[in-house]
mmCIF file of C-alpha atoms in Angstrom:
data_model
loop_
_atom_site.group_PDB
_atom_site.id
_atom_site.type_symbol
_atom_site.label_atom_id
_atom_site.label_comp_id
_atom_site.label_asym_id
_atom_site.label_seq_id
_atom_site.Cartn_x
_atom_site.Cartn_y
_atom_site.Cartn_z
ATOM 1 C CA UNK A 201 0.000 0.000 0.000
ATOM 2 C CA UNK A 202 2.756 2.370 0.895
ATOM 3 C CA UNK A 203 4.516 1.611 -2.221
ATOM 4 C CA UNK A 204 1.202 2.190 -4.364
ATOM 5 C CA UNK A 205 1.410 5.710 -2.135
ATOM 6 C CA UNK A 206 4.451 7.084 -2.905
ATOM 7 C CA UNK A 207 4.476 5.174 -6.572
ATOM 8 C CA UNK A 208 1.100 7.216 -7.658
ATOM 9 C CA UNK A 209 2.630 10.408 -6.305
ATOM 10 C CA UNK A 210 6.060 10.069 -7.588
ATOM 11 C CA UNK A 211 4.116 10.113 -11.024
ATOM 12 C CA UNK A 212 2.014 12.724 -10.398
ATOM 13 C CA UNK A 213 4.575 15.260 -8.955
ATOM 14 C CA UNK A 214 6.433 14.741 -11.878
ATOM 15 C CA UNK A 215 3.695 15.727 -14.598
ATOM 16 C CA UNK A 216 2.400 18.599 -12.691
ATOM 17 C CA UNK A 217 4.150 22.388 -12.705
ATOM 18 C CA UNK A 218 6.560 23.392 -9.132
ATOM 19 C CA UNK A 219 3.835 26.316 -8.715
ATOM 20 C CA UNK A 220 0.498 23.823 -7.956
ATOM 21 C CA UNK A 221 2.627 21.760 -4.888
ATOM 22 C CA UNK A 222 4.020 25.085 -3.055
ATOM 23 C CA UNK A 223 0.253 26.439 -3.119
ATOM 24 C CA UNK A 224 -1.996 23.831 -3.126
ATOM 25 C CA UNK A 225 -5.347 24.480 -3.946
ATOM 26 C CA UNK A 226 -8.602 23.243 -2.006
ATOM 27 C CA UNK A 227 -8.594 19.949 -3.585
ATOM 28 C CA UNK A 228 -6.179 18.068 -4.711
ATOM 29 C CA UNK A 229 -6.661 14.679 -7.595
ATOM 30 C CA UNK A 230 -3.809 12.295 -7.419
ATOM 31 C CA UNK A 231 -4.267 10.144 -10.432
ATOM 32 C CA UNK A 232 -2.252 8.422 -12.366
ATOM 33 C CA UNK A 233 -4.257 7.872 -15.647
ATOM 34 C CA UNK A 234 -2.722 4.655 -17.141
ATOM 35 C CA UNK A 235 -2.704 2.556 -14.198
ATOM 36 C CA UNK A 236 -6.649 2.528 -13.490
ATOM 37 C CA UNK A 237 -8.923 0.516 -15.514
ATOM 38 C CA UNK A 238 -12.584 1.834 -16.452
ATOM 39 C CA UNK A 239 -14.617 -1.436 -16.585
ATOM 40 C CA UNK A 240 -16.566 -1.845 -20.447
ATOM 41 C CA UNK A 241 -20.149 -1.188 -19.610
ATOM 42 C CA UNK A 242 -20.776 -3.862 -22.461
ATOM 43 C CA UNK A 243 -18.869 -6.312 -20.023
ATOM 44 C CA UNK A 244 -20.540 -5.201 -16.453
ATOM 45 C CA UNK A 245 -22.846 -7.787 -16.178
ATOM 46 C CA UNK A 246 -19.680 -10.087 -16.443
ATOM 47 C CA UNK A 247 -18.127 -8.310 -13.265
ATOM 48 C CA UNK A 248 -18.322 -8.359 -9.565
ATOM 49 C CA UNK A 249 -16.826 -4.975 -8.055
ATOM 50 C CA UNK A 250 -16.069 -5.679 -4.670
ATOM 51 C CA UNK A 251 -14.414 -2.960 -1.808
ATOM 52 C CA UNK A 252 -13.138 -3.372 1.801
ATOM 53 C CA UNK A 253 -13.419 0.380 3.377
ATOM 54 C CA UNK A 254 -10.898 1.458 6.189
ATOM 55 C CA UNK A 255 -11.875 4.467 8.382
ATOM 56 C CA UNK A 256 -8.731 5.697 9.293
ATOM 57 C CA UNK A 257 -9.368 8.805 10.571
ATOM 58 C CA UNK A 258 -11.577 9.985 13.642
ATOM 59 C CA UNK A 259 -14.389 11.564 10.948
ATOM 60 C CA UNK A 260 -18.105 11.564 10.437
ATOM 61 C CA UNK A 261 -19.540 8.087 8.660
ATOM 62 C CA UNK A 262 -20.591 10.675 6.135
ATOM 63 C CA UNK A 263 -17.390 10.255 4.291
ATOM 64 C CA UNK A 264 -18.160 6.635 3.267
ATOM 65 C CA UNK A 265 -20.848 7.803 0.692
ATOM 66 C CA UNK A 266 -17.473 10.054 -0.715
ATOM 67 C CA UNK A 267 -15.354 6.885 -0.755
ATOM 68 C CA UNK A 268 -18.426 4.826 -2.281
ATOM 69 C CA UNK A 269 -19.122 7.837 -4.983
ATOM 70 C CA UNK A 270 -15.395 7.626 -5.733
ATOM 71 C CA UNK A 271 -14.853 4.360 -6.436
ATOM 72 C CA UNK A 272 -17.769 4.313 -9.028
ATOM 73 C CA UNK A 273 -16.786 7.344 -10.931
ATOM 74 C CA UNK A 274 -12.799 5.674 -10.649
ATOM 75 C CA UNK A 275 -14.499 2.485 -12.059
ATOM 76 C CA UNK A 276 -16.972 4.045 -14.590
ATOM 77 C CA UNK A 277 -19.835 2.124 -12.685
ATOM 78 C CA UNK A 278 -23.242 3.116 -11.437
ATOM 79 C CA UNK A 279 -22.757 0.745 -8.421
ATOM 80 C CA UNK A 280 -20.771 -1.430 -6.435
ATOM 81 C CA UNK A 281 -21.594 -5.214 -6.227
ATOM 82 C CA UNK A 282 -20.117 -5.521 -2.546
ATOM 83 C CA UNK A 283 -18.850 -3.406 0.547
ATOM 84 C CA UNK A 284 -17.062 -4.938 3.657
ATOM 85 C CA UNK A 285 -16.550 -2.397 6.192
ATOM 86 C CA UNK A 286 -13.391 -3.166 8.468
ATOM 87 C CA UNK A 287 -14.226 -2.449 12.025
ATOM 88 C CA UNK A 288 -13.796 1.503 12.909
ATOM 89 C CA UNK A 289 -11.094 2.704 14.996
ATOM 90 C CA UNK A 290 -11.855 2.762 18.500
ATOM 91 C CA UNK A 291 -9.827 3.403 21.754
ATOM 92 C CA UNK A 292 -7.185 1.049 22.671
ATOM 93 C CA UNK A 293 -8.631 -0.672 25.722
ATOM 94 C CA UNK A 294 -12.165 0.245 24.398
ATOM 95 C CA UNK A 295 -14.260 -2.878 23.042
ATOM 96 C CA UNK A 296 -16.105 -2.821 19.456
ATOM 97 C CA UNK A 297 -19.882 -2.419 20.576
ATOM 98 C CA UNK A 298 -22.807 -1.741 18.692
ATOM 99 C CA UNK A 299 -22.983 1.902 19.291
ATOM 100 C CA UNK A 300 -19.643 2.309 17.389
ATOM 101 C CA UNK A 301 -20.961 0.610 14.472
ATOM 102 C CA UNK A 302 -24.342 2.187 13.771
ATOM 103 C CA UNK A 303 -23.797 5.681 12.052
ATOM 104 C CA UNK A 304 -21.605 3.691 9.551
ATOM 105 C CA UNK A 305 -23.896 0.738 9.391
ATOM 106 C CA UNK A 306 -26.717 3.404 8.660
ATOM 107 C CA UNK A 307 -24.918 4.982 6.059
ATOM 108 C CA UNK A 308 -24.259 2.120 4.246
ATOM 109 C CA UNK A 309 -28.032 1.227 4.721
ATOM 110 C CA UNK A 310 -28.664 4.576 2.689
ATOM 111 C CA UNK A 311 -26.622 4.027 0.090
ATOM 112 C CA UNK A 312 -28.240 0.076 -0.742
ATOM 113 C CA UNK A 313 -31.554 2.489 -0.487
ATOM 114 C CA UNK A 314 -29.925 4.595 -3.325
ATOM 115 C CA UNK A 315 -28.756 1.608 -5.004
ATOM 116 C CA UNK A 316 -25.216 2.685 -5.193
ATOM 117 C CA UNK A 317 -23.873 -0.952 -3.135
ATOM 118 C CA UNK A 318 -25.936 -4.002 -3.655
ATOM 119 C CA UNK A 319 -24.666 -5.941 -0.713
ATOM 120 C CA UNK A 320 -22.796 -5.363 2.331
ATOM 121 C CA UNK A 321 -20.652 -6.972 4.952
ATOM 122 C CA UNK A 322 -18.713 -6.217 8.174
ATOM 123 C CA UNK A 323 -15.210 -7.531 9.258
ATOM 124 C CA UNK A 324 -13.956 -8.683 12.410
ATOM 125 C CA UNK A 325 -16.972 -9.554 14.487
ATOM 126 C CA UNK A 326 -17.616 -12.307 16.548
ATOM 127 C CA UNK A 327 -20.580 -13.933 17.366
ATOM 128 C CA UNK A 328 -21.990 -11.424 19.848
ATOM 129 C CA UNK A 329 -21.302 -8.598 18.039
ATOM 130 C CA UNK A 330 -22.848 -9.963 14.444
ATOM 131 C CA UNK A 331 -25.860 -11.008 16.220
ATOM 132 C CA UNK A 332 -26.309 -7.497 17.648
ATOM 133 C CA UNK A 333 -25.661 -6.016 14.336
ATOM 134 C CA UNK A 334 -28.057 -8.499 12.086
ATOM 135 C CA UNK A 335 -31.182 -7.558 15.091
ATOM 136 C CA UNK A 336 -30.722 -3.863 15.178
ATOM 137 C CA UNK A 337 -30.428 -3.459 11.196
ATOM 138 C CA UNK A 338 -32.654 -2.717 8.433
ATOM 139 C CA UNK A 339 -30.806 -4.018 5.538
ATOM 140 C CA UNK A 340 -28.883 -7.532 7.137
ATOM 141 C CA UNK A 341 -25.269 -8.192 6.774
ATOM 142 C CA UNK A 342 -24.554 -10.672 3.985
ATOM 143 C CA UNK A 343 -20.887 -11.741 4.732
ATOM 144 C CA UNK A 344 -18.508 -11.061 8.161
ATOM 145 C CA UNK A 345 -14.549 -11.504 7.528
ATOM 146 C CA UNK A 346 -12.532 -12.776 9.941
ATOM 147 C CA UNK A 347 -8.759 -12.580 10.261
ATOM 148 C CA UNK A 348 -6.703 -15.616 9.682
ATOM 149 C CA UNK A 349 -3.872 -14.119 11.886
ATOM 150 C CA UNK A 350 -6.517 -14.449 15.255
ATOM 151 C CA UNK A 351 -8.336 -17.973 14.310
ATOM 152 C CA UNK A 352 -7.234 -21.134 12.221
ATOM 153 C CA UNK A 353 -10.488 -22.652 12.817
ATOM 154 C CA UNK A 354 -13.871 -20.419 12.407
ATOM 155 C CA UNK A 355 -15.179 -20.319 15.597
ATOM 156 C CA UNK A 356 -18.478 -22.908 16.042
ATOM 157 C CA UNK A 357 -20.969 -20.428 17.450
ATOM 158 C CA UNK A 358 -20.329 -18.217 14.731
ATOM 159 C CA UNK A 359 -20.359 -20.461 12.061
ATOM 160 C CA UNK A 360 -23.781 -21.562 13.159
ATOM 161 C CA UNK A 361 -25.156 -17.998 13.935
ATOM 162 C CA UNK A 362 -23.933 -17.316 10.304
ATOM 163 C CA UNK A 363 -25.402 -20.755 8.834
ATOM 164 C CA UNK A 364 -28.846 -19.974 10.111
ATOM 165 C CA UNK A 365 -28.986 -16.450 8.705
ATOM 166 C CA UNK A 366 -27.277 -17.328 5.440
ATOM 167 C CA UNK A 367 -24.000 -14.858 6.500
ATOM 168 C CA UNK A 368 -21.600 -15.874 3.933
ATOM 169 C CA UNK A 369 -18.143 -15.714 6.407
ATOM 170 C CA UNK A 370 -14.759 -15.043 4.391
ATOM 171 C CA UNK A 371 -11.394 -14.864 5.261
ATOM 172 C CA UNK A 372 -8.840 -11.636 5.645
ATOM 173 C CA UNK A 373 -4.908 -11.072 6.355
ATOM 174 C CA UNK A 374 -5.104 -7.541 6.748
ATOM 175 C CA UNK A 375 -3.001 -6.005 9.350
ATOM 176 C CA UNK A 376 -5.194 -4.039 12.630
ATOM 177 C CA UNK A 377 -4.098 -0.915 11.097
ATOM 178 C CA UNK A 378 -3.340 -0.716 7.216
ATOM 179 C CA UNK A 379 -2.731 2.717 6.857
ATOM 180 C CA UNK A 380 -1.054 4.959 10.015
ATOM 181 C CA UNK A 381 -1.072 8.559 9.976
ATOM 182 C CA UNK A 382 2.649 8.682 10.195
ATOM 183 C CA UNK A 383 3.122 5.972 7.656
ATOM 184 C CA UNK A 384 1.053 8.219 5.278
ATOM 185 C CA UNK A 385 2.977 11.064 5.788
ATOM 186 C CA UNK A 386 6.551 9.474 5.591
ATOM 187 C CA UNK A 387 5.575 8.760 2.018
ATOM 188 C CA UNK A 388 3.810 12.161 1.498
ATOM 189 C CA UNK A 389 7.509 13.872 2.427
ATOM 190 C CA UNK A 390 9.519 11.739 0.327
ATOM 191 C CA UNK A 391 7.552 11.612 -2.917
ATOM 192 C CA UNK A 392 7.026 15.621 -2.466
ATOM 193 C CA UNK A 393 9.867 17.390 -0.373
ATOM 194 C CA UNK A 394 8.420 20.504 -0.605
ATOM 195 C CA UNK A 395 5.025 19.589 0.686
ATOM 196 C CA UNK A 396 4.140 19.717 4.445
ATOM 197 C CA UNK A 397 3.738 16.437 5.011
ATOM 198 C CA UNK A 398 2.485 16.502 9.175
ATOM 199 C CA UNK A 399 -0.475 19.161 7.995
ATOM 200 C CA UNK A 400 -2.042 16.174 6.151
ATOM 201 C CA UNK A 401 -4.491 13.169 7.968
ATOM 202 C CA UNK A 402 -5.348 10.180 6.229
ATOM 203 C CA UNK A 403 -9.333 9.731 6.180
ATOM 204 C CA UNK A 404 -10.187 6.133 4.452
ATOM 205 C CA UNK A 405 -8.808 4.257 2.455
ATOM 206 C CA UNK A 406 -10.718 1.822 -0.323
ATOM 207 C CA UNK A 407 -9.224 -1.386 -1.849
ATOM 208 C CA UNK A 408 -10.948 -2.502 -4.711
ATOM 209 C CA UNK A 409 -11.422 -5.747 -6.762
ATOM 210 C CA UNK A 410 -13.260 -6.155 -10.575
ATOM 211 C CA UNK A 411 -13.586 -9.712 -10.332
ATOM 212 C CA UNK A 412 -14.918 -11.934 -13.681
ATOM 213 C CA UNK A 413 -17.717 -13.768 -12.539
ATOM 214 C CA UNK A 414 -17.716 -17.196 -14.863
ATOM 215 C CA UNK A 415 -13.765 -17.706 -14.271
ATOM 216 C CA UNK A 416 -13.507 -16.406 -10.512
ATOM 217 C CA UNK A 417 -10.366 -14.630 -11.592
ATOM 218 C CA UNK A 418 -9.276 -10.783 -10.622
ATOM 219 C CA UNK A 419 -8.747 -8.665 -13.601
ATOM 220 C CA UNK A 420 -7.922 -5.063 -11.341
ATOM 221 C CA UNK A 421 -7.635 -3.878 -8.262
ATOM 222 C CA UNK A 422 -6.141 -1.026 -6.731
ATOM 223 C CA UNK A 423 -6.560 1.654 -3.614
ATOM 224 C CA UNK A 424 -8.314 5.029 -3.752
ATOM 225 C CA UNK A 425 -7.455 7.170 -0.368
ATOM 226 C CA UNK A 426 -8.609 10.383 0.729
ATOM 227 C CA UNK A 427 -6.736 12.257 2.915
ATOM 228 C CA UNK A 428 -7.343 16.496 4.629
ATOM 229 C CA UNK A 429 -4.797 19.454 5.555
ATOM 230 C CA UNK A 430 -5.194 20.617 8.939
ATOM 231 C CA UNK A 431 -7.403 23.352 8.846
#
């Protein structure tokens, strides 16, 4: 991830003018053309666009419609197939309730409502915590990951709370936290000396997959990441 980081704005610091990185506008678009794939809209039927979204920064649940949004207009879609949500960050000491997971939970409601996700899917939860999830929501969870690293075995009592209300359960090796503020801005600084790097905050970060349905093989993925300046 770090290396797609400071590979996409290595590229992009070269093609743009001196001027635009010492003043920085509002909003900056860190693209690099070539290396993203619109899908064929003669071919979307064929295609399963799946994302895992990472809150990394302490903001509103607001910005996962932005990250959502993003990822369509990146992908030349009018939806996205799938969303897994990896647990928000919380307090170190503090355990994942409930409460922590509803505004996100909602939002992601709103946009099924708006048909901009088809289904969605949380990360990380155990037994308790699914069940509390699947009674309290409107639209149910369809799939809960859960990280090799802290089970070999799925554990029974969620395997059979996610049998009986068809919860498809997958697998992840993503690291606790992907993306660290000070990882982010380490690469910020040395793809772009001039900017300054500890005024900027990482927000989310989305990992995609376009995924051909008949031959269950990926043909693109990549990261989109939003990050703010300090106001």
């Amino acid at each position: 991830l770090r290396d797609c980081i400071q590979k996409t704005l290595n590229e992009w610091s070269s093609q743009i003018s001196p001027d635009l990185v010492r003043e920085f506008p509002d909003v900056l678009e860190c693209t690099v053309s070539h290396a993203v794939e619109k899908i064929n809209p003669d071919e979307r039927e064929e295609m399963k666009v799946s994302a895992k979204l990472f809150i990394v920064g302490s903001n509103s649940s607001s910005s996962m419609r932005n990250a959502v949004d993003m990822a369509c207009s990146v992908l030349g879609v009018a939806q996205l197939d799938s969303v897994i949500i990896a647990s928000p960050p919380i307090e170190d000491g503090v355990n994942l309730s409930l409460e922590h997971l509803q505004p996100y939970w909602e939002e992601l409601e709103n946009l099924v409502q708006s048909k901009k996700i088809i289904a969605i899917g949380t990360s990380d939860l155990d037994k308790t915590q699914l069940e509390q999830l699947y009674q309290w929501a409107q639209v149910k969870p369809n799939s809960n990951q859960v990280n090799l690293a802290s089970c070999c075995v799925m554990p029974p009592d969620l395997t059979a709370f996610a049998k009986q209300f068809d919860i498809q359960l997958l697998t992840h090796n993503d690291p606790k936290e992907l993306l660290s503020e000070a990882s982010f801005q380490e690469a910020l600084q040395e793809s772009i000396p001039d900017i300054q790097a500890q005024e900027w905050v990482p927000l989310w970060l989305l990992r995609y997959s376009v995924i051909v349905k008949s031959r269950g093989i990926i043909k693109s993925k990549g990261y989109i990441l939003q990050a703010k300046r300090r106001g």
